Coordinates of C-alpha atoms in Angstrom, one line a residue:
M824 CA -12.1 -45.0 -14.6
D825 CA -10.8 -48.1 -12.7
I826 CA -8.8 -48.0 -9.5
E827 CA -5.3 -48.6 -11.1
K828 CA -5.8 -45.8 -13.6
L829 CA -7.0 -43.5 -10.8
K830 CA -3.8 -44.3 -8.8
T831 CA -1.6 -43.7 -11.8
T832 CA -3.4 -40.4 -12.3
L833 CA -3.0 -39.3 -8.8
K834 CA 0.7 -40.2 -8.9
D835 CA 1.3 -37.9 -11.8
Y836 CA 3.4 -34.9 -10.5
R837 CA 1.2 -32.4 -12.1
V838 CA -1.9 -33.8 -10.6
A839 CA -0.2 -34.2 -7.2
I840 CA 0.8 -30.6 -7.1
Y841 CA -2.6 -29.4 -8.0
L842 CA -4.3 -31.6 -5.2
V843 CA -1.7 -30.5 -2.6
L844 CA -2.2 -26.8 -3.4
L845 CA -5.9 -27.2 -3.3
I846 CA -5.9 -28.9 0.1
A847 CA -3.5 -26.4 1.5
S848 CA -5.8 -23.6 0.2
I849 CA -8.8 -25.1 2.0
I850 CA -6.8 -25.3 5.2
I851 CA -5.6 -21.6 4.8
I852 CA -9.0 -20.3 4.2
F853 CA -10.3 -22.6 7.2
P854 CA -14.1 -22.2 6.8
H855 CA -15.7 -23.1 10.2
P856 CA -19.0 -22.3 11.9
G857 CA -19.2 -19.2 14.1
T858 CA -21.8 -17.4 16.1
D859 CA -23.2 -15.7 13.1
G860 CA -22.7 -18.0 10.3
I861 CA -19.5 -19.4 8.4
K862 CA -16.2 -17.9 9.5
T863 CA -13.1 -17.9 7.3
N864 CA -9.5 -16.4 7.4
L865 CA -10.5 -14.2 4.4
Q866 CA -10.0 -10.5 4.7
F867 CA -12.8 -8.3 3.6
G868 CA -12.6 -4.7 2.5
L869 CA -15.2 -2.0 3.2
D870 CA -17.3 -3.0 0.2
L871 CA -18.1 -6.3 2.0
S872 CA -17.7 -5.6 5.7
G873 CA -18.8 -2.0 5.8
G874 CA -16.6 1.1 6.5
S875 CA -15.6 4.4 5.1
W876 CA -13.2 6.0 2.8
I877 CA -11.8 9.5 2.6
Q878 CA -9.8 11.0 -0.3
L879 CA -7.7 14.1 0.7
E880 CA -6.3 16.6 -1.7
F881 CA -2.9 18.3 -0.9
Q882 CA -2.9 22.0 -0.7
S883 CA 0.6 22.5 -2.0
A884 CA 2.3 22.8 -5.4
V885 CA 5.4 21.4 -7.3
V886 CA 7.1 23.9 -9.6
T887 CA 9.8 23.6 -12.3
F888 CA 11.8 26.8 -12.7
K889 CA 14.6 28.5 -14.5
T890 CA 16.5 31.4 -12.7
S891 CA 19.9 33.1 -13.1
Q892 CA 20.3 33.7 -9.4
P893 CA 21.7 31.2 -6.9
V894 CA 19.2 28.6 -6.4
D895 CA 19.5 28.5 -2.5
Q896 CA 19.0 32.2 -2.3
F897 CA 16.0 32.0 -4.6
V898 CA 14.5 29.3 -2.5
T899 CA 15.1 31.2 0.8
D900 CA 13.5 34.5 -0.6
L901 CA 10.6 32.7 -2.1
G902 CA 9.8 31.0 1.2
K903 CA 10.0 34.4 3.1
R904 CA 7.7 36.0 0.3
L905 CA 5.1 33.3 0.6
N906 CA 5.4 32.7 4.4
S907 CA 5.6 29.0 3.8
D908 CA 8.1 26.1 3.7
V909 CA 9.7 25.9 0.4
S910 CA 12.2 23.0 -0.3
L911 CA 14.3 22.0 -3.3
V912 CA 13.2 18.6 -4.6
G913 CA 15.3 18.6 -7.7
T914 CA 17.9 20.7 -9.5
D915 CA 15.3 22.9 -11.0
K916 CA 12.1 21.8 -9.1
I917 CA 10.8 23.2 -5.8
E918 CA 8.0 22.1 -3.4
I919 CA 5.8 24.9 -2.0
R920 CA 4.0 23.6 1.0
K921 CA 1.1 26.1 0.6
L922 CA -1.4 26.2 -2.1
V923 CA -0.5 29.2 -4.3
S924 CA -2.2 29.7 -7.7
E925 CA -0.1 29.5 -10.8
D926 CA -0.9 33.0 -11.8
E927 CA 0.3 34.3 -8.4
L928 CA 3.5 32.3 -8.6
R929 CA 4.1 33.5 -12.3
Q930 CA 3.9 37.1 -11.2
I931 CA 6.2 36.6 -8.3
F932 CA 8.7 34.7 -10.5
S933 CA 8.9 37.4 -13.0
E934 CA 9.5 40.0 -10.4
N935 CA 12.6 37.9 -9.4
K936 CA 13.7 37.5 -13.1
T937 CA 12.8 33.7 -12.8
E938 CA 10.8 31.6 -15.5
L939 CA 8.1 29.3 -14.2
V940 CA 8.5 26.2 -16.5
S941 CA 5.7 24.0 -15.1
Y942 CA 3.2 24.0 -12.2
S943 CA 1.4 21.0 -10.7
Q944 CA -0.7 21.0 -7.6
G945 CA 0.4 18.3 -5.1
V946 CA 3.6 17.2 -3.4
S947 CA 6.8 15.4 -4.3
K948 CA 7.1 11.6 -4.0
E949 CA 9.2 11.9 -0.9
T950 CA 6.6 14.0 0.8
A951 CA 3.8 11.9 -0.3
D952 CA 5.6 8.9 1.3
D953 CA 6.0 10.8 4.5
I954 CA 2.2 11.6 4.6
K955 CA 1.4 8.0 4.0
R956 CA 3.7 7.0 6.7
I957 CA 2.2 9.6 9.1
L958 CA -1.3 8.4 8.4
E959 CA -0.5 4.7 8.6
N960 CA 1.3 5.2 11.9
K961 CA -1.7 7.2 13.2
I962 CA -4.2 4.6 12.0
N963 CA -2.2 1.7 13.6
S964 CA -1.6 3.5 16.8
L965 CA -5.4 3.8 17.3
G966 CA -5.9 0.0 16.7
T967 CA -7.8 0.5 13.6
R968 CA -7.7 -2.8 11.6
D969 CA -8.3 -3.4 8.0
A970 CA -7.1 0.1 6.7
K971 CA -5.5 0.7 3.3
T972 CA -3.8 3.8 2.2
Y973 CA -3.2 4.7 -1.4
V974 CA -1.2 7.7 -2.8
I975 CA -2.5 8.6 -6.2
T976 CA 0.5 9.9 -8.3
G977 CA 0.4 11.4 -11.9
L978 CA 2.9 10.5 -14.8
N979 CA 4.8 13.7 -13.8
G980 CA 5.7 12.1 -10.4
V981 CA 3.6 14.7 -8.5
S982 CA 1.1 13.3 -6.0
R983 CA -2.2 15.3 -5.7
Y984 CA -4.5 12.9 -3.7
I985 CA -4.3 10.2 -1.1
R986 CA -7.1 7.9 -0.3
I987 CA -7.7 6.2 3.0
E988 CA -10.0 3.2 3.3
M989 CA -11.0 1.9 6.8
A990 CA -13.3 -1.3 7.0
G991 CA -15.7 -1.4 10.0
V992 CA -15.2 2.3 10.7
S993 CA -18.0 5.0 10.5
M994 CA -17.5 8.2 8.6
S995 CA -17.3 10.4 11.7
Q996 CA -14.8 8.0 13.2
A997 CA -12.7 8.1 10.0
Q998 CA -12.6 11.8 9.9
E999 CA -11.5 11.9 13.5
I1000 CA -8.8 9.4 13.0
V1001 CA -7.4 11.3 9.9
G1002 CA -7.4 14.7 11.7
K1003 CA -6.4 13.7 15.2
Q1004 CA -2.8 14.6 16.3
G1005 CA -0.7 12.6 18.8
K1006 CA 0.5 13.9 22.1
F1007 CA 4.3 14.7 21.9
E1008 CA 6.5 15.4 24.9
I1009 CA 10.2 15.8 25.6
R1010 CA 11.3 14.5 29.0
V1011 CA 14.6 14.4 30.6
V1012 CA 16.1 11.3 32.5
T1013 CA 16.8 12.0 36.1
T1014 CA 18.1 8.9 38.0
G1015 CA 17.8 5.4 36.7
N1016 CA 14.9 5.1 34.3
E1017 CA 13.0 7.9 35.9
T1018 CA 12.0 11.0 33.8
E1019 CA 10.8 14.5 34.3
H1020 CA 8.7 16.7 31.9
V1021 CA 10.4 19.3 29.8
V1022 CA 8.0 20.6 27.1
F1023 CA 5.1 19.4 25.1
G1024 CA 4.9 19.2 21.4
D1025 CA 2.9 22.6 21.1
S1026 CA 6.2 24.3 21.9
I1027 CA 7.7 23.1 18.7
E1028 CA 7.2 26.0 16.2
S1029 CA 8.7 24.3 13.1
V1030 CA 10.4 21.1 12.0
A1031 CA 12.9 20.9 9.1
N1032 CA 13.3 18.0 6.7
P1033 CA 15.9 15.5 7.6
S1034 CA 19.4 16.6 6.6
Q1035 CA 23.1 15.8 6.9
N1036 CA 24.7 17.5 9.9
P1037 CA 27.1 18.8 9.1
P1038 CA 26.6 19.0 5.4
N1039 CA 28.0 16.2 3.3
S1040 CA 29.0 14.1 6.4
N1041 CA 26.6 11.3 6.0
N1042 CA 25.4 11.9 9.6
W1043 CA 21.8 12.6 9.6
G1044 CA 19.5 14.5 11.9
V1045 CA 16.4 16.6 12.2
S1046 CA 16.5 20.3 13.1
F1047 CA 13.5 21.8 14.9
A1048 CA 12.8 25.2 16.5
L1049 CA 11.1 25.7 19.9
S1050 CA 8.9 28.8 20.8
P1051 CA 10.6 31.4 23.1
E1052 CA 8.8 30.1 26.0
G1053 CA 9.4 26.6 25.1
A1054 CA 13.0 27.2 24.7
E1055 CA 13.3 28.9 28.2
E1056 CA 11.4 25.8 29.8
F1057 CA 13.8 23.6 28.1
R1058 CA 16.8 25.4 29.4
Q1059 CA 15.5 25.6 33.1
A1060 CA 14.6 21.8 33.0
A1061 CA 18.1 21.0 31.7
I1062 CA 19.7 23.0 34.5
K1063 CA 17.3 21.7 37.2
Y1064 CA 17.8 18.1 36.6
G1065 CA 21.6 18.3 35.9
A1066 CA 21.6 17.6 32.1
V1067 CA 23.9 20.6 31.4
K1068 CA 26.6 19.6 33.9
D1069 CA 26.4 15.9 33.2
P1070 CA 24.8 15.4 29.8
A1071 CA 26.1 11.7 29.3
N1072 CA 23.9 10.5 32.3
H1073 CA 20.8 12.6 31.5
N1074 CA 19.3 11.7 28.1
L1075 CA 16.6 13.6 26.5
A1076 CA 13.7 11.3 25.7
M1077 CA 10.9 12.0 23.2
M1078 CA 7.6 10.4 23.8
L1079 CA 4.6 10.1 21.4
D1080 CA 1.5 9.0 23.1
G1081 CA 3.5 7.5 26.0
K1082 CA 5.9 5.6 23.8
M1083 CA 9.6 6.5 23.6
V1084 CA 10.7 7.4 19.9
Y1085 CA 13.9 9.0 20.6
S1086 CA 16.5 9.2 23.2
A1087 CA 20.1 10.9 23.4
P1088 CA 22.1 13.0 25.6
L1089 CA 22.7 16.8 25.1
S1090 CA 25.7 17.5 23.0
S1091 CA 28.6 19.2 25.0
D1092 CA 28.2 22.4 23.0
L1093 CA 24.5 22.7 23.6
A1094 CA 25.0 21.9 27.4
G1095 CA 27.5 24.8 27.7
T1096 CA 25.2 27.3 25.7
L1097 CA 22.2 26.4 28.0
Q1098 CA 24.1 27.5 31.0
S1099 CA 24.0 31.0 29.9
R1100 CA 21.0 31.4 27.6
A1101 CA 18.2 29.6 26.0
S1102 CA 18.7 28.0 22.5
P1103 CA 15.5 27.7 20.6
N1104 CA 17.2 26.1 17.5
L1105 CA 17.9 22.3 18.2
V1106 CA 19.1 19.4 16.3
A1107 CA 18.3 15.7 17.0
S1108 CA 21.1 13.4 15.6
T1109 CA 20.0 10.0 14.5
G1110 CA 23.3 8.5 13.2
A1111 CA 24.9 7.9 9.9
G1112 CA 24.2 6.0 6.7
D1113 CA 20.9 4.6 5.4
K1114 CA 19.7 3.7 8.9
G1115 CA 20.4 7.2 10.2
K1116 CA 18.6 8.7 7.4
D1117 CA 15.5 6.4 7.9
D1118 CA 15.5 7.2 11.6
A1119 CA 15.6 10.9 10.8
R1120 CA 12.7 10.5 8.6
N1121 CA 10.6 8.8 11.2
L1122 CA 11.8 11.3 14.0
E1123 CA 10.5 14.1 11.7
I1124 CA 7.0 12.6 11.7
H1125 CA 7.1 12.2 15.5
L1126 CA 8.3 15.8 16.1
R1127 CA 5.2 17.0 14.0
N1128 CA 2.9 15.2 16.5
G1129 CA 1.3 13.3 13.8
A1130 CA 0.4 16.6 11.9
L1131 CA 0.9 16.5 8.1
P1132 CA 3.6 18.5 6.5
V1133 CA 1.1 20.2 4.2
E1134 CA -2.5 21.2 4.6
V1135 CA -5.2 18.8 3.1
K1136 CA -8.9 19.1 2.2
I1137 CA -11.3 16.4 1.9
A1138 CA -11.9 16.0 -1.9
G1139 CA -14.3 13.0 -1.6
S1140 CA -15.7 10.5 1.0
G1141 CA -18.2 7.6 1.1
S1142 CA -19.3 4.8 3.5
V1143 CA -20.8 1.5 3.3
S1144 CA -23.0 0.2 6.1
P1145 CA -22.3 -3.3 7.7
E1146 CA -25.7 -4.5 6.6
L1147 CA -25.1 -3.3 2.9
G1148 CA -21.8 -5.2 3.0
D1149 CA -23.6 -8.4 4.1
Q1150 CA -25.8 -8.1 1.2
F1151 CA -22.9 -7.6 -1.1
K1152 CA -21.3 -10.8 0.3
M1153 CA -24.5 -12.7 -0.5
W1154 CA -24.8 -11.4 -4.0
C1155 CA -21.1 -12.1 -4.7
V1156 CA -21.6 -15.8 -3.6
I1157 CA -24.8 -16.1 -5.8
A1158 CA -22.9 -14.4 -8.7
G1159 CA -20.1 -17.0 -8.4
I1160 CA -22.6 -19.9 -8.3
F1161 CA -24.4 -18.5 -11.1
A1162 CA -21.3 -18.2 -13.2
L1163 CA -20.2 -21.8 -12.5
V1164 CA -23.6 -23.2 -13.4
A1165 CA -23.6 -21.1 -16.7
V1166 CA -20.2 -22.5 -17.5
G1167 CA -21.3 -26.1 -16.8
I1168 CA -24.3 -25.6 -19.0
S1169 CA -22.3 -24.3 -21.9
I1170 CA -19.8 -27.0 -21.7
L1171 CA -22.6 -29.7 -21.7
V1172 CA -24.1 -28.1 -24.8
R1173 CA -20.8 -28.1 -26.5
Y1174 CA -19.7 -31.6 -25.8
H1175 CA -22.8 -33.6 -24.8
E1176 CA -20.6 -35.5 -22.4
P1177 CA -21.0 -35.2 -18.4
A1178 CA -17.8 -36.7 -18.0
I1179 CA -16.0 -33.7 -19.5
V1180 CA -18.2 -31.1 -17.7
L1181 CA -17.5 -32.3 -14.2
P1182 CA -13.8 -32.0 -14.3
M1183 CA -13.9 -28.7 -16.1
V1184 CA -16.2 -27.1 -13.6
L1185 CA -14.3 -28.4 -10.5
I1186 CA -10.9 -27.3 -11.9
N1187 CA -12.4 -23.9 -12.5
A1188 CA -14.1 -23.7 -9.0
S1189 CA -10.7 -24.9 -7.4
E1190 CA -8.9 -22.1 -9.1
V1191 CA -11.0 -19.7 -7.3
I1192 CA -10.4 -21.5 -3.9
I1193 CA -6.6 -21.3 -4.5
L1194 CA -6.7 -17.6 -5.4
L1195 CA -8.8 -16.9 -2.3
A1196 CA -6.2 -18.7 -0.1
I1197 CA -3.3 -16.8 -1.8
T1198 CA -5.0 -13.3 -1.6
S1199 CA -5.9 -13.9 2.2
F1200 CA -2.3 -13.0 3.0
F1201 CA -2.0 -9.6 1.4
L1202 CA -5.3 -8.6 -0.1
Q1203 CA -8.6 -7.5 1.1
L1204 CA -11.8 -8.8 -0.9
D1205 CA -13.9 -6.1 -2.3
L1206 CA -16.2 -5.9 -5.3
A1207 CA -13.2 -5.3 -7.7
T1208 CA -11.4 -8.4 -6.6
I1209 CA -14.7 -10.4 -6.7
A1210 CA -15.0 -9.1 -10.3
G1211 CA -11.5 -10.3 -10.9
L1212 CA -12.4 -13.8 -9.6
I1213 CA -15.4 -14.0 -11.9
A1214 CA -13.1 -12.8 -14.9
V1215 CA -10.8 -15.7 -14.0
L1216 CA -13.7 -18.2 -14.2
G1217 CA -14.4 -17.0 -17.7
T1218 CA -10.8 -16.8 -19.0
G1219 CA -10.1 -20.1 -17.3
I1220 CA -13.0 -22.0 -19.0
D1221 CA -11.8 -20.6 -22.3
Q1222 CA -8.4 -22.3 -21.8
L1223 CA -9.7 -25.4 -20.7
V1224 CA -11.9 -25.5 -23.9
I1225 CA -8.7 -25.0 -25.9
L1226 CA -7.2 -28.0 -24.1
T1227 CA -10.2 -30.3 -24.6
D1228 CA -10.6 -29.4 -28.2
E1229 CA -7.0 -30.1 -29.0
I1230 CA -7.1 -33.5 -27.2
L1231 CA -10.5 -34.5 -28.9
H1232 CA -9.4 -33.3 -32.4
E1233 CA -11.5 -35.0 -35.0
G1234 CA -13.8 -36.3 -32.4
K1235 CA -11.8 -39.1 -31.1
V1236 CA -9.2 -39.7 -28.3
P1237 CA -5.7 -39.8 -29.8
S1238 CA -2.8 -42.1 -29.1
Q1239 CA -0.3 -41.3 -26.3
N1240 CA 2.2 -39.7 -28.7
I1241 CA -0.2 -37.6 -30.5
Y1242 CA -1.9 -36.6 -27.2
L1243 CA 1.5 -35.2 -25.9
K1244 CA 2.0 -33.3 -29.1
R1245 CA -1.5 -31.8 -29.0
L1246 CA -1.2 -31.0 -25.4
K1247 CA 2.1 -29.2 -25.9
R1248 CA 0.5 -27.2 -28.8
A1249 CA -2.5 -26.3 -26.7
L1250 CA -0.4 -25.3 -23.6
G1251 CA 1.6 -22.9 -26.0
I1252 CA -1.5 -21.3 -27.1
I1253 CA -2.5 -20.9 -23.5
I1254 CA 0.8 -19.5 -22.3
A1255 CA 0.7 -16.9 -25.3
S1256 CA -2.8 -15.9 -24.3
A1257 CA -1.8 -15.7 -20.5
A1258 CA 1.2 -13.6 -21.3
T1259 CA -1.2 -11.0 -23.1
V1260 CA -3.4 -10.9 -20.1
F1261 CA -0.3 -10.5 -17.7
I1262 CA 1.2 -7.7 -19.7
A1263 CA -2.3 -5.8 -20.0
M1264 CA -3.0 -6.0 -16.3
L1265 CA 0.6 -5.3 -15.0
P1266 CA 0.3 -1.5 -15.2
L1267 CA -3.0 -1.6 -13.1
A1268 CA -1.3 -3.8 -10.6
L1269 CA 1.7 -1.5 -10.2
M1270 CA -0.2 1.8 -10.1
D1271 CA -1.9 3.1 -7.0
L1272 CA -5.4 3.1 -8.4
S1273 CA -7.2 1.9 -5.3
T1274 CA -9.7 -0.9 -6.1
L1275 CA -8.5 -1.3 -9.7
R1276 CA -5.3 -2.7 -8.4
G1277 CA -7.1 -5.6 -6.6
F1278 CA -8.9 -6.5 -9.9
A1279 CA -5.5 -6.6 -11.7
V1280 CA -3.7 -8.6 -9.1
V1281 CA -6.3 -11.3 -8.9
T1282 CA -6.4 -11.5 -12.8
I1283 CA -2.6 -11.9 -12.9
L1284 CA -2.6 -14.4 -10.1
G1285 CA -5.3 -16.4 -11.9
V1286 CA -3.4 -16.5 -15.1
L1287 CA -0.3 -17.8 -13.1
V1288 CA -2.0 -20.4 -11.1
G1289 CA -3.7 -21.6 -14.4
V1290 CA -0.7 -21.9 -16.5
L1291 CA 1.6 -23.3 -13.8
V1292 CA -0.8 -25.7 -11.9
T1293 CA -4.3 -26.3 -13.1
R1294 CA -4.0 -26.5 -16.8
P1295 CA -1.2 -29.1 -16.9
A1296 CA -3.2 -31.0 -14.3
Y1297 CA -6.4 -30.9 -16.3
G1298 CA -4.7 -32.0 -19.4
H1299 CA -3.6 -35.2 -17.7
I1300 CA -6.9 -35.7 -15.9
I1301 CA -9.1 -35.3 -19.0
M1302 CA -7.1 -37.8 -21.0
A1303 CA -7.3 -40.3 -18.2
I1304 CA -11.1 -39.8 -18.3
L1305 CA -11.6 -39.9 -21.9
S1306 CA -9.4 -42.9 -22.5
K1307 CA -11.3 -45.2 -20.4

């Protein structure tokens, strides 16, 4: 290819976009020498950097029922009978935050003239989201990096398991992080920014779900109950530091691990009550609207001191040593190189033309570089995502072969007009094939199936990068090479 044709090729917008994206990807990955080898900005999961995973099973149940008695009364009576939190999560569905067998529940329901329609072990979506938020807050507060949390939800909307993956953390550390509770404390503002201790989190006996207070008012808050001793300590501190007589200037501050998570003055009603007696049942108001509701959900988590709303047990666990992770990295690199070499040999055998092999292999390899740069922003590389990258190499070369065969139809380079028609037809075939892959992978990408999600996301991104960037650029490059 002469200099003029090279300049013309590089000026083509399809080739220019491809080259700009490739150069930007290399800059984003930023490979550079480090103290123990080549360093990059890529994020590695526990498969490649070592770490631990724990899968927890929720010890609770979600039940659908039919009853002739008032639903609120039924839920209240059932909670007392089971000595457990029972909440309504639908018009005919309840969540029991205690694991009770289906047979036992069926017996209790029949005694109350209620029909048990369906039984599923696990929690509702709202509770699962709360548990996920609690665990993520706990992990982040302890400075643990490269951690992922997945809620595994069935088709019925009930979540039974949650999986936590922590790269660079041993199994004992992982179990300690998951099981550790934060230090919660309520303090009262005295003068200026000074505060004094009121009660610790162990004085909180129960915490209710966020609710509107008063009902149907769109004002949100969280109700919680103090132990008798905690309620008396709360009253004495409020009197001692002047909060009952001047509540506007003596806010109550709630602290979790030394960080303030809530601050508000006593209500005038509560201040008046505390002058004569203790009040164990309290409500922390968080405001109105969606923001008030979100703040109430976060405050509920803090009031629980990082404790989960339901009991869990370890359903599975595993770990990968850092040494084994380094071996996996090496074998992944070898597998990628082997795949490229195998692709190059196959293409050489098919076309007997080195001028075709080189751009094909380079385009294929550049797709992997672009994908690595994109995934570095939101995805950790593990064995499944590496498998996705290798799959992209295979599907990518198939599409490049389709393009090349269309251009070299009847074994000769066509004229410009015929070339454009063939290129358009080939891209149509490739887009249809890519759409099939996209649709097939989309359910895996959207579902919380741990490592399978990474494989699906990489495959989908590979399809999009190929159709939008590399295939059009290759079609122009190969025509310029073959028409020399």
